[in-house]
CSV table of C-alpha atoms in Angstrom, one decimal:
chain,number,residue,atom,x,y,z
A,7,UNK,CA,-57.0,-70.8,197.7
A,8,UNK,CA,-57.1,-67.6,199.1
A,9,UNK,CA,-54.9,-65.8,201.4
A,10,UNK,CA,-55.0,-67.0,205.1
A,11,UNK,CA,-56.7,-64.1,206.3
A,12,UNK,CA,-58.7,-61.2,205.1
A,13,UNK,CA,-57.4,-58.7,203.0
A,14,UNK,CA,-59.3,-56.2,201.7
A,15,UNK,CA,-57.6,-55.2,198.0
A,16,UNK,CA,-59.1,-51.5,198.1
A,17,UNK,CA,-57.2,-50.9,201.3
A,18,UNK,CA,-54.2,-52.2,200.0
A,19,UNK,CA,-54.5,-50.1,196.6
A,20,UNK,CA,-56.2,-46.7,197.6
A,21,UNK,CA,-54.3,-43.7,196.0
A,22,UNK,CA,-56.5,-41.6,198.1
A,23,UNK,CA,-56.0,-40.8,201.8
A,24,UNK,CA,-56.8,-38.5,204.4
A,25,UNK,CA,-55.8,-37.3,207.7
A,26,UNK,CA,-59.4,-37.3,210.1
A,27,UNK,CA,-58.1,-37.1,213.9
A,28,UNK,CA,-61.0,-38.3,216.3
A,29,UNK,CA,-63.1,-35.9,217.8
A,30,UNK,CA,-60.8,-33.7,220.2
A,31,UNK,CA,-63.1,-30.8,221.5
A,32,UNK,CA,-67.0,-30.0,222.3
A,33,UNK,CA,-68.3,-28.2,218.8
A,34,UNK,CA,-71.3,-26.3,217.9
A,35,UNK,CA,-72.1,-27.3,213.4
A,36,UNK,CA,-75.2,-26.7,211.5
A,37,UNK,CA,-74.7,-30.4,210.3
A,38,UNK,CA,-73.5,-33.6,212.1
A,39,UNK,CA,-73.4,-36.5,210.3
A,40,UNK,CA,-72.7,-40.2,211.8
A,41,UNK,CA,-71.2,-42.1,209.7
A,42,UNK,CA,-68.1,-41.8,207.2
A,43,UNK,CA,-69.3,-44.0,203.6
A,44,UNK,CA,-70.5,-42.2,200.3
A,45,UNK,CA,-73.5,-41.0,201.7
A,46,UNK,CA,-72.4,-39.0,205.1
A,47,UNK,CA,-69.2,-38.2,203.0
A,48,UNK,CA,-71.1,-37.0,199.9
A,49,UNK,CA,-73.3,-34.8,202.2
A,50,UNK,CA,-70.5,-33.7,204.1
A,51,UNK,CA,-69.4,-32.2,200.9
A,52,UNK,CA,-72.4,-31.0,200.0
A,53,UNK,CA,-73.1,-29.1,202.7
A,54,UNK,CA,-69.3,-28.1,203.5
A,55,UNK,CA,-69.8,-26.9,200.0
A,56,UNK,CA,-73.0,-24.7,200.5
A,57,UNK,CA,-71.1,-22.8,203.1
A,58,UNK,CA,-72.9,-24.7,206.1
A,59,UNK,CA,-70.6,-25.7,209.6
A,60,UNK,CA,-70.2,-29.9,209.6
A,61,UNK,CA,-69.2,-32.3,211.5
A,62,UNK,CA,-69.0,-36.1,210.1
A,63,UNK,CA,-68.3,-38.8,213.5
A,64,UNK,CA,-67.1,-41.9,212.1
A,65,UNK,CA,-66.4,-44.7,214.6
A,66,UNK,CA,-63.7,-46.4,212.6
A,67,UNK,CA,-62.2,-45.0,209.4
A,68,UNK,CA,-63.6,-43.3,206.6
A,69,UNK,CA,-65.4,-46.1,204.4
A,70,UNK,CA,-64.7,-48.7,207.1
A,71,UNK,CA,-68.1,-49.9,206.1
A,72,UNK,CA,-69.9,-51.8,203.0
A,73,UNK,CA,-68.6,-48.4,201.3
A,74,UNK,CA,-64.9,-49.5,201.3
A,75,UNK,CA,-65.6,-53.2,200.7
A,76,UNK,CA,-68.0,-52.6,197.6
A,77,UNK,CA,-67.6,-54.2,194.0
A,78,UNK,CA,-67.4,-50.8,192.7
A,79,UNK,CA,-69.6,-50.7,190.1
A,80,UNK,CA,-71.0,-47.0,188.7
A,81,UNK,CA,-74.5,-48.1,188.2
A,82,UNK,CA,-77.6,-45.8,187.5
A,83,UNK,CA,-81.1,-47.0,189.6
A,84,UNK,CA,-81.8,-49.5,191.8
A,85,UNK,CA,-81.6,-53.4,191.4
A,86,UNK,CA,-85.0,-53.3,190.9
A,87,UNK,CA,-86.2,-52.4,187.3
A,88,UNK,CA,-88.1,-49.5,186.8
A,89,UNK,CA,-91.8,-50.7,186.8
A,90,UNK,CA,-90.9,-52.8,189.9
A,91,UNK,CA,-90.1,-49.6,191.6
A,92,UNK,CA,-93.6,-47.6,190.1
A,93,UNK,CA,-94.9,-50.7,191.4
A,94,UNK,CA,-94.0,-50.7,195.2
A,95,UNK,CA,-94.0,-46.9,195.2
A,96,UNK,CA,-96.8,-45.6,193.0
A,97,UNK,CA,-96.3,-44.0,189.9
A,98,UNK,CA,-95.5,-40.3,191.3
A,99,UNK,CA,-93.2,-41.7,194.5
A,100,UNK,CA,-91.5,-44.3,192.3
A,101,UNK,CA,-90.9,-41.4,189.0
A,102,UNK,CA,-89.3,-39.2,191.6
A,103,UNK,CA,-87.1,-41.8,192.7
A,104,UNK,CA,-86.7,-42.9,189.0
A,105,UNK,CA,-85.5,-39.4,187.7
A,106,UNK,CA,-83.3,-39.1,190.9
A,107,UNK,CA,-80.9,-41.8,190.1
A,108,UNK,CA,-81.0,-42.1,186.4
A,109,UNK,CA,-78.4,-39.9,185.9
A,110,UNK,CA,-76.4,-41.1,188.8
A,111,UNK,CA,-73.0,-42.4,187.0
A,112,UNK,CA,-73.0,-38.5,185.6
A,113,UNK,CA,-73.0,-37.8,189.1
A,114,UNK,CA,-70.4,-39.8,190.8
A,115,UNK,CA,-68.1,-39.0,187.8
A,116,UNK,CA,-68.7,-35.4,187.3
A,117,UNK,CA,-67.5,-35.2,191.0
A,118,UNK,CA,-64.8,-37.7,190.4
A,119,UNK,CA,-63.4,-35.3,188.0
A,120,UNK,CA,-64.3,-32.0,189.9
A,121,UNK,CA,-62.4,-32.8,192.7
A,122,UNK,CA,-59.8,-35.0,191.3
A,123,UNK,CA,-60.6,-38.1,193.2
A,124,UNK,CA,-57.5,-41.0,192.5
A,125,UNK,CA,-60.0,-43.9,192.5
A,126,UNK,CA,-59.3,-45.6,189.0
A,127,UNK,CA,-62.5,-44.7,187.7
A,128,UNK,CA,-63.2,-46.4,184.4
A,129,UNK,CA,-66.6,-45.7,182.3
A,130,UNK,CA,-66.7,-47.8,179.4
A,131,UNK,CA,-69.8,-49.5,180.8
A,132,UNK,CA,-71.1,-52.4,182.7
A,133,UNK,CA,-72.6,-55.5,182.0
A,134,UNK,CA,-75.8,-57.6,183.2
A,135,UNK,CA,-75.2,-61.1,182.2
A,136,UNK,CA,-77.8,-63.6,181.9
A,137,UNK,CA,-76.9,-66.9,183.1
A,138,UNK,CA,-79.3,-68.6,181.8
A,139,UNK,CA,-82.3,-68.8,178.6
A,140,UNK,CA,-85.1,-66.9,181.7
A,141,UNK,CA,-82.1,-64.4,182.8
A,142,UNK,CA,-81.7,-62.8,179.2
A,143,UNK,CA,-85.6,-62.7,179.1
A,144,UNK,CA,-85.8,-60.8,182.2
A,145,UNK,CA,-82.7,-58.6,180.8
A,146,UNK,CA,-84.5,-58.1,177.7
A,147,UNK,CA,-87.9,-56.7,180.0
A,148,UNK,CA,-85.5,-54.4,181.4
A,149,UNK,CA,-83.9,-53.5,178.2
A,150,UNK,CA,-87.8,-52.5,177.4
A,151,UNK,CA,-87.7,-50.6,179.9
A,152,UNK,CA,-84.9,-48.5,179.6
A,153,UNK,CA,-86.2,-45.7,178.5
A,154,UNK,CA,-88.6,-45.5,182.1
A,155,UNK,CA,-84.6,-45.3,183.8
A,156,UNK,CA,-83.5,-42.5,181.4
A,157,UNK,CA,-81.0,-45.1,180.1
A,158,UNK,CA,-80.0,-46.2,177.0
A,159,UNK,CA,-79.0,-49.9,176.9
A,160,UNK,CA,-77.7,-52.3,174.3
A,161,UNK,CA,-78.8,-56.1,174.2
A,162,UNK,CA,-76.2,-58.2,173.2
A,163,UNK,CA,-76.3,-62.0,172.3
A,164,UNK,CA,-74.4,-64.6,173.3
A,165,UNK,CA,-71.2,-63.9,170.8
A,166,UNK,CA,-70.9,-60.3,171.4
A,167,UNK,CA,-71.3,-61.3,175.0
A,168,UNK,CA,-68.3,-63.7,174.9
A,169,UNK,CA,-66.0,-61.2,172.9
A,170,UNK,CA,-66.7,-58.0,175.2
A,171,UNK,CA,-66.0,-60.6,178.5
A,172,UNK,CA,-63.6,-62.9,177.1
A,173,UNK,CA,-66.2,-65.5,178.9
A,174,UNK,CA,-68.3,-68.6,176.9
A,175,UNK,CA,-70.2,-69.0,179.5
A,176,UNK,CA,-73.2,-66.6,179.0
A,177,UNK,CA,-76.5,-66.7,176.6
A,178,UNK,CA,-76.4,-62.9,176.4
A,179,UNK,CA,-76.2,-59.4,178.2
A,180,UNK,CA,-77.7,-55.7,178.7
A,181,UNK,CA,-75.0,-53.0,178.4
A,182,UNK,CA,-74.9,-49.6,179.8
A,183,UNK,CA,-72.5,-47.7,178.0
A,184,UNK,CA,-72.5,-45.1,180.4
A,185,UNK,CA,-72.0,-46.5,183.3
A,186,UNK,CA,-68.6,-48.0,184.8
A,187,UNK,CA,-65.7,-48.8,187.5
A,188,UNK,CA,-64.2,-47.0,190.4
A,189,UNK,CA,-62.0,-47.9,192.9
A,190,UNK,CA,-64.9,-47.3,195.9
A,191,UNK,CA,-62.6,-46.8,198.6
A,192,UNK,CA,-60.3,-44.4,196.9
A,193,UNK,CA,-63.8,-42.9,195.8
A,194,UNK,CA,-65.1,-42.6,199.3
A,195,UNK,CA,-61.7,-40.8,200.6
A,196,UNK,CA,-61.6,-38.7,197.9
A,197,UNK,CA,-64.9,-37.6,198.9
A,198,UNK,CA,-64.1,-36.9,202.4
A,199,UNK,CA,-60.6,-35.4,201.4
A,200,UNK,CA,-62.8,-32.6,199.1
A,201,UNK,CA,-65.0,-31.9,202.3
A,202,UNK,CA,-62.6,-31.5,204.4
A,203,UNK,CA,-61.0,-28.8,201.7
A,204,UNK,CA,-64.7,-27.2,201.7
A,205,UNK,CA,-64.3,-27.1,205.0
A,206,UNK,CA,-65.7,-29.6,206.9
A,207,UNK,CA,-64.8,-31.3,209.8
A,208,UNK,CA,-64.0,-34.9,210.2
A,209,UNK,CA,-63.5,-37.5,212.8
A,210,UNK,CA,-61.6,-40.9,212.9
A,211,UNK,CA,-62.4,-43.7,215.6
A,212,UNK,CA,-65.0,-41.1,216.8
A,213,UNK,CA,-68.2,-44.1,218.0
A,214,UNK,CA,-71.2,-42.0,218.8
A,215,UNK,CA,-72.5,-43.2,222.1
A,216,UNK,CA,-75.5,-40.9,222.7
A,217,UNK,CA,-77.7,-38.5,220.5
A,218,UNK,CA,-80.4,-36.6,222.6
A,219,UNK,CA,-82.4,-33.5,221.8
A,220,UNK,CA,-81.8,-30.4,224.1
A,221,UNK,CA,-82.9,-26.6,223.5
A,222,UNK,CA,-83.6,-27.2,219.7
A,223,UNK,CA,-80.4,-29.1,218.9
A,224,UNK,CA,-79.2,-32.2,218.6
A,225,UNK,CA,-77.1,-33.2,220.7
A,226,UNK,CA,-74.0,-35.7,220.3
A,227,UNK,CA,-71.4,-37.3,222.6
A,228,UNK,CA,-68.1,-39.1,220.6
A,229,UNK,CA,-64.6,-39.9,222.1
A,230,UNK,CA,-65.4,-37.7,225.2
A,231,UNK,CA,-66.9,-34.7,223.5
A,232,UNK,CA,-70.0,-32.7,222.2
A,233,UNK,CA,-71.2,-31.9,219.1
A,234,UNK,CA,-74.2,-29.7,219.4
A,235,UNK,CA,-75.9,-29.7,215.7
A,236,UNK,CA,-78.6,-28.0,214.6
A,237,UNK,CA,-79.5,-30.6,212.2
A,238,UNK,CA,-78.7,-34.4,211.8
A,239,UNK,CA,-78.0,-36.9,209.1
A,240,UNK,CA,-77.3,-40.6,210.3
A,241,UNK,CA,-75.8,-42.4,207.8
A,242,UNK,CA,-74.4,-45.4,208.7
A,243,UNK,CA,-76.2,-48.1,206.8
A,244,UNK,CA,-75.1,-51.7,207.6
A,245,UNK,CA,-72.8,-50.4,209.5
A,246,UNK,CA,-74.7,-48.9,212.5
A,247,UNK,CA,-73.9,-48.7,216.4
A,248,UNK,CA,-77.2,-49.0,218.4
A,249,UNK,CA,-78.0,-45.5,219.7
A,250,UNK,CA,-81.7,-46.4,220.6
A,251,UNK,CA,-84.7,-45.6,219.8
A,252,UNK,CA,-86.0,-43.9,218.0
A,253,UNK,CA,-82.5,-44.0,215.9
A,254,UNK,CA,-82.2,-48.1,215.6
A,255,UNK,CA,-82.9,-49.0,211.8
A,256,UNK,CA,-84.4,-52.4,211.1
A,257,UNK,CA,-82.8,-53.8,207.9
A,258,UNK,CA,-81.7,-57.4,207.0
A,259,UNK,CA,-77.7,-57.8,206.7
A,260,UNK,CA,-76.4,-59.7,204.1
A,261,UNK,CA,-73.1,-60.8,203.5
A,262,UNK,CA,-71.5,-60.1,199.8
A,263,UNK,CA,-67.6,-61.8,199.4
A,264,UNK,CA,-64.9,-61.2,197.0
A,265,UNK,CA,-61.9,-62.8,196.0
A,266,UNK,CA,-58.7,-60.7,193.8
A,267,UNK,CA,-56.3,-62.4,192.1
A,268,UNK,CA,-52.9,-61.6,191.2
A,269,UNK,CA,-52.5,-59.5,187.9
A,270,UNK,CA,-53.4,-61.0,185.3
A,271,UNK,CA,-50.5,-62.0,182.2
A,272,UNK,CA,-50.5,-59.6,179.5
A,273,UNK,CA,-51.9,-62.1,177.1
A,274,UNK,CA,-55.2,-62.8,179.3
A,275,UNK,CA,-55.9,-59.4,180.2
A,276,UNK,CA,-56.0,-58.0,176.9
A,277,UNK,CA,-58.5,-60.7,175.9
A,278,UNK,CA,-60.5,-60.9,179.5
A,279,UNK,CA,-63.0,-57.7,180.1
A,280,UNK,CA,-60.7,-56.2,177.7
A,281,UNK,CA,-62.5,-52.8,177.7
A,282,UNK,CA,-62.9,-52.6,181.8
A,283,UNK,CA,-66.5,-53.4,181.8
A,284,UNK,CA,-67.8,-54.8,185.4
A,285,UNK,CA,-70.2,-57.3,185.2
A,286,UNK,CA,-73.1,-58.8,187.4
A,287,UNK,CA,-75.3,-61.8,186.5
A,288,UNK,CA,-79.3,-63.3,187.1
A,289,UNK,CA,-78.8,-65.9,189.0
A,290,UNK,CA,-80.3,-65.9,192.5
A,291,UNK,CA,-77.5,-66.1,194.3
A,292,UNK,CA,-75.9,-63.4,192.2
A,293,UNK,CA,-71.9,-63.5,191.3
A,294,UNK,CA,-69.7,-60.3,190.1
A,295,UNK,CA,-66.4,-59.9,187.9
A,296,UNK,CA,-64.6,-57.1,187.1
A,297,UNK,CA,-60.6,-55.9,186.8
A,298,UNK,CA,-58.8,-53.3,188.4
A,299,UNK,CA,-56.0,-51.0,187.2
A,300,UNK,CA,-53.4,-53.6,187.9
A,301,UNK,CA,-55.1,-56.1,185.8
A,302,UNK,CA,-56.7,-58.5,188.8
A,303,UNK,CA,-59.7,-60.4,188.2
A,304,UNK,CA,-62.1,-59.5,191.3
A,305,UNK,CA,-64.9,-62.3,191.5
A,306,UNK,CA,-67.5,-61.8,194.2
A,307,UNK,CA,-71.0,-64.0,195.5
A,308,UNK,CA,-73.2,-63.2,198.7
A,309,UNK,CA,-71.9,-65.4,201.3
A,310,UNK,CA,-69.8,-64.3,204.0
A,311,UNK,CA,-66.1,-65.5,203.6
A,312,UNK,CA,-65.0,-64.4,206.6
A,313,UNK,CA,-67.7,-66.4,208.8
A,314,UNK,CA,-68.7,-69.7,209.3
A,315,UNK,CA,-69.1,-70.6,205.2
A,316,UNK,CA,-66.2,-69.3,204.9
A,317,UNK,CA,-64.0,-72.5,203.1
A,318,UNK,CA,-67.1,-73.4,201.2
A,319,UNK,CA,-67.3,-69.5,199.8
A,320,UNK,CA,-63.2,-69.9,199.1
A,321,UNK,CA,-63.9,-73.4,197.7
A,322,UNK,CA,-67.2,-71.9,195.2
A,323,UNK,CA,-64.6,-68.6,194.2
A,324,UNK,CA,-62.0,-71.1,192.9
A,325,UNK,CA,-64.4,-73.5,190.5
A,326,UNK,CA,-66.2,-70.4,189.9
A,327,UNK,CA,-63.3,-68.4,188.5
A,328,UNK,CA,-62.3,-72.0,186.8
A,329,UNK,CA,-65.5,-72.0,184.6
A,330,UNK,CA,-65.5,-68.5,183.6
A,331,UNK,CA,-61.9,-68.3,182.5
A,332,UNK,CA,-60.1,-71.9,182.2
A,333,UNK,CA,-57.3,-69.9,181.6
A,334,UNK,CA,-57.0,-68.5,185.1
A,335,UNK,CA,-57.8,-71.4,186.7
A,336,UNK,CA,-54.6,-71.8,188.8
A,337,UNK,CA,-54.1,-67.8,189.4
A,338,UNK,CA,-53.7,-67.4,192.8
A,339,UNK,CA,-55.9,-65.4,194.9
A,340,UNK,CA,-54.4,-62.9,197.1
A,341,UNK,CA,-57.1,-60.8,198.8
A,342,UNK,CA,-59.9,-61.7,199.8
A,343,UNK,CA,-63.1,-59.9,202.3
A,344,UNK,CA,-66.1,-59.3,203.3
A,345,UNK,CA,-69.2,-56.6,203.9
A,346,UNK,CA,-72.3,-56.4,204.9
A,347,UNK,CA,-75.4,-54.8,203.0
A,348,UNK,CA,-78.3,-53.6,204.4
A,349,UNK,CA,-81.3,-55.5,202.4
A,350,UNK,CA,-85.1,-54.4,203.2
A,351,UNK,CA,-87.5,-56.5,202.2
A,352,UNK,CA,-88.7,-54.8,198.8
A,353,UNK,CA,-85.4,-54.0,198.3
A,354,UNK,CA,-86.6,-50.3,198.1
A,355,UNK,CA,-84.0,-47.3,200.6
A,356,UNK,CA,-85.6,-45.6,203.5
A,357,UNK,CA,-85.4,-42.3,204.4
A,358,UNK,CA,-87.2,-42.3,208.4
A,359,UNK,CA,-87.0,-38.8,210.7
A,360,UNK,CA,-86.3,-39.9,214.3
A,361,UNK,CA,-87.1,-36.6,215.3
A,362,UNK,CA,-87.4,-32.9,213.9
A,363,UNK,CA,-84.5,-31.9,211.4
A,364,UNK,CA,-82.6,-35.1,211.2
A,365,UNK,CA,-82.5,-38.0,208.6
A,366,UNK,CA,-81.7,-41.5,208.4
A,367,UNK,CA,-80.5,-43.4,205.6
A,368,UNK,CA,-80.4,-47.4,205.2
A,369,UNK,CA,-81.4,-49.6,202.8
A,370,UNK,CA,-79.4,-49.5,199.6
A,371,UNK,CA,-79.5,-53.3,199.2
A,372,UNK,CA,-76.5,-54.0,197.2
A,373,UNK,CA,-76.0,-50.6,195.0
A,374,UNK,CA,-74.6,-48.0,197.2
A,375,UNK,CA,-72.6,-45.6,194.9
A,376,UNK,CA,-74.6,-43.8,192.7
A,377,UNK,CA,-77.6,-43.8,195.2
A,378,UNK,CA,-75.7,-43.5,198.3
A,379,UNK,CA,-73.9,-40.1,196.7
A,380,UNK,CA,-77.0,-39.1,195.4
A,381,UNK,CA,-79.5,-39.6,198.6
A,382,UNK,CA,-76.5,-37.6,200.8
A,383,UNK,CA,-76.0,-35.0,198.4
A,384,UNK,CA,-80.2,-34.6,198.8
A,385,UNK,CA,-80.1,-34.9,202.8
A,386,UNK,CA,-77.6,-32.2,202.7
A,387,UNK,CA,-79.8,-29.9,201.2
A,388,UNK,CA,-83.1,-30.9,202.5
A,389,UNK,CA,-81.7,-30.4,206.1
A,390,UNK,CA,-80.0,-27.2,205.6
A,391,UNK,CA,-83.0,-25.0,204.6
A,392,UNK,CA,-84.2,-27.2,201.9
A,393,UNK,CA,-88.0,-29.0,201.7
A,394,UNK,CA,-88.3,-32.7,201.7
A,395,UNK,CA,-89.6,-32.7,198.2
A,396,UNK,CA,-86.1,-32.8,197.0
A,397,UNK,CA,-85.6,-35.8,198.7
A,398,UNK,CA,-86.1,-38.8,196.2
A,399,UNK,CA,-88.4,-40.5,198.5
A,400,UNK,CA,-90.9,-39.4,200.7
A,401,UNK,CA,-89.6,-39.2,204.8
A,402,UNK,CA,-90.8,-41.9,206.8
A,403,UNK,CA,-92.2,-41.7,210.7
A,404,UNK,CA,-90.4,-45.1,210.9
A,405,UNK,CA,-90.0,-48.0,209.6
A,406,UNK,CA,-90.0,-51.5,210.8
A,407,UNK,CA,-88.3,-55.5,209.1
A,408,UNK,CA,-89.6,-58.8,210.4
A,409,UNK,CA,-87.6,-61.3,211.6
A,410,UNK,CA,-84.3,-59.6,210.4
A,411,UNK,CA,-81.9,-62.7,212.0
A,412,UNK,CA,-84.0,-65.4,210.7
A,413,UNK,CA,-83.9,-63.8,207.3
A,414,UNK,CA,-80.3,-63.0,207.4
A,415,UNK,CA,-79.2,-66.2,208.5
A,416,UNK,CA,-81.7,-68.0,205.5
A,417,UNK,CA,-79.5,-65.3,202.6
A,418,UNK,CA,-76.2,-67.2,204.1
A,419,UNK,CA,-77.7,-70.4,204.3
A,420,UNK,CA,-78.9,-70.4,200.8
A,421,UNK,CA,-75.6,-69.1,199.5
A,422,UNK,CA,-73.4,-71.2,201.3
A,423,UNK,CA,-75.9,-74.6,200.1
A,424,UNK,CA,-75.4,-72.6,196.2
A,425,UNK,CA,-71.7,-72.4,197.0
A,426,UNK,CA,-71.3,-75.9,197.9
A,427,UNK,CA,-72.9,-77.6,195.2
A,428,UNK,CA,-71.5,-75.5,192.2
A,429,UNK,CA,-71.2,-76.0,189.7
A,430,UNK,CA,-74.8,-77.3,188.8
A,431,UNK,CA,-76.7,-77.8,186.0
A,432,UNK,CA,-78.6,-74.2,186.9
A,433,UNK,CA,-75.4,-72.6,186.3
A,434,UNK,CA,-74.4,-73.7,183.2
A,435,UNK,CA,-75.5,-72.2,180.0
A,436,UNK,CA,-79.3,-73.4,178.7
């Protein structure tokens, strides 16, 4: 079983760190950004970078949020494929948001190695494992349509599968050789440690409490104090404090858990991912797998282990780890947590204007590091003199979810009936 209480493993392992004393004195900025994950932090830097004034609030710590609790997985795109996206958007709104994030692992790894983030970052790929005879036929659609994401996949079949996981227990796979692993709470710090070097400033267990418009500013009251900003970014995702209308952001939470063994024996980890691949499969309720430098085996499923599921979500880790690798059946797990994604219901981010120069950003629904670095790094420029044609979507007026609670609450459901009953004959290999 897992440890007795939550641990997040990326809080226990982050080589990065930073010193971000709350908010301490009123402040005029050109830039105020709410919220400290890779978006507020990514346009922190951007802007910091540009030469513009900043001021990033964040009400806990720096990627207190789905940010620090993330699988960590470099991916280009959306989960969506490509011609879902052309789909929902149209061909010239969804081609714009295409082109925007197909080169996202380029991105996050260019800056990785520009400002010498510590955050473990691994690009030898990641996997898309189909779990089943229809999930390597929708892998092999989006293999078609690779060339749509600017990507350049490999199909693999069950036996190359099995050699590059060190798992039986797949029919096949879609590669992306140049995508990969970070650490995403080192990755996050190490964003916010190179703003703060540009020059920005940034603010610890800072809540914003109120955000009103006055004279042709913004402005913001945290721990005590005002920030007057010319222009505003909200960026807090799943992770939002109400401020109100018209800042609220309508999204449906779910919950995504993961479990991290002890390292791993010398003779299992040279034969398990043995090329630091992370991996994600088809199934509906969608697992994860990946290592870290130490050699742990990180499994993670939507559920929410640290709520009311949370033994059956411990229980489904344990057989679930058991199938993939016999061999690490009885390696104990010892960390264990929780985050919260914010879904919409095509699965598609928003970018909404609750007033004139100001952004929000929510909506990621599951891959926040590539688009969540690109989309601040966008905002950034788009609100300090840029147009919003270099946004990858177009601003929205608003934008509005039904029956967010009832939804939420069916994702757990479902995932916590999945958890119970696994394995099943729909997991195993057909």
């Amino acid at each position: 079983m897992p440890t007795s209480g939550p641990s997040n493993l990326w809080r226990a392992t982050s080589a990065e760190a930073l010193d971000a004393p709350p908010l301490a004195n009123d402040s005029a900025v050109d830039l105020a950004i709410v919220g400290g994950g890779f978006t507020g932090c990514s346009a922190a830097l951007e802007a910091a970078r540009g030469g513009a004034t900043v001021a990033l609030l964040e009400a806990e710590t720096i990627g207190h949020g789905g940010s620090g609790r993330n699988v960590g997985l470099v991916n280009a795109g959306l989960w969506l494929p490509p011609r879902d996206v052309l789909k929902i958007l149209g061909d010239a709104d969804g081609t714009r948001l295409i082109k925007a994030l197909s080169n996202g692992p380029d991105i996050v790894f260019d800056l990785i190695e520009r400002e010498g983030i510590d955050c473990e970052p691994v690009r030898r790929g990641t996997i898309h494992l189909a779990h089943s005879a229809a999930g390597l036929k929708g892998l092999r659609a989006r293999f078609e349509q690779g060339t749509l994401a600017g990507r350049h996949y490999e199909l693999l079949d069950a036996a190359d599968t099995a050699q590059r996981t060190g798992s039986m227990r797949f029919t096949g796979s879609l590669r992306d050789p140049g995508a990969g692993t970070i650490q995403p709470l080192a990755y996050c710090r190490g964003l916010a440690r190179a703003a703060q070097i540009a020059g920005a400033e940034l603010h610890e267990k800072s809540p914003v409490t109120s955000i009103t418009r006055s004279g042709g500013d913004w402005m913001l009251e945290a721990a005590g104090h005002r920030v007057k900003a010319k222009a505003l970014l909200i960026a807090t995702n799943a992770y939002q404090t109400h401020f109100g209308a018209p800042f609220a952001q309508e999204f449906i939470p779910v919950h995504y858990s993961q479990f991290a063994t002890v390292p791993m024996p010398d003779d299992l980890r040279a034969r398990i991912l043995p090329d630091g691949e992370g991996c994600w499969d088809t199934a509906l309720i969608m697992s994860s797998f990946r290592t870290d430098r130490a050699g742990r085996l990180i499994l993670g499923g939507i559920g929410n282990a640290e709520g009311a599921g949370a033994r059956v979500h411990s229980g489904w880790a344990r057989r679930k780890l058991s199938e993939l690798y016999p061999d690490l059946a009885h390696l104990p797990f010892e960390h264990h947590w929780a985050g919260r994604i914010a879904m919409t219901s095509d699965h598609v981010p928003k970018i909404v204007a609750p007033g004139p120069s100001a952004l929000a950003i929510f909506g990621y629904s599951g891959r926040g590091i590539c688009p969540g670095t690109v989309f601040g790094m966008k905002a950034a420029r788009a609100l300090l003199g840029g147009t919003d044609g270099d946004l990858p979507l177009p601003v929205l007026s608003g934008h509005g979810e039904s029956l967010t609670r009832a939804k939420a609450a069916w994702y757990e459901f479902g995932a916590t009936a999945t958890h119970a009953v696994f394995p099943h004959p729909l997991s195993r290999r057909q």
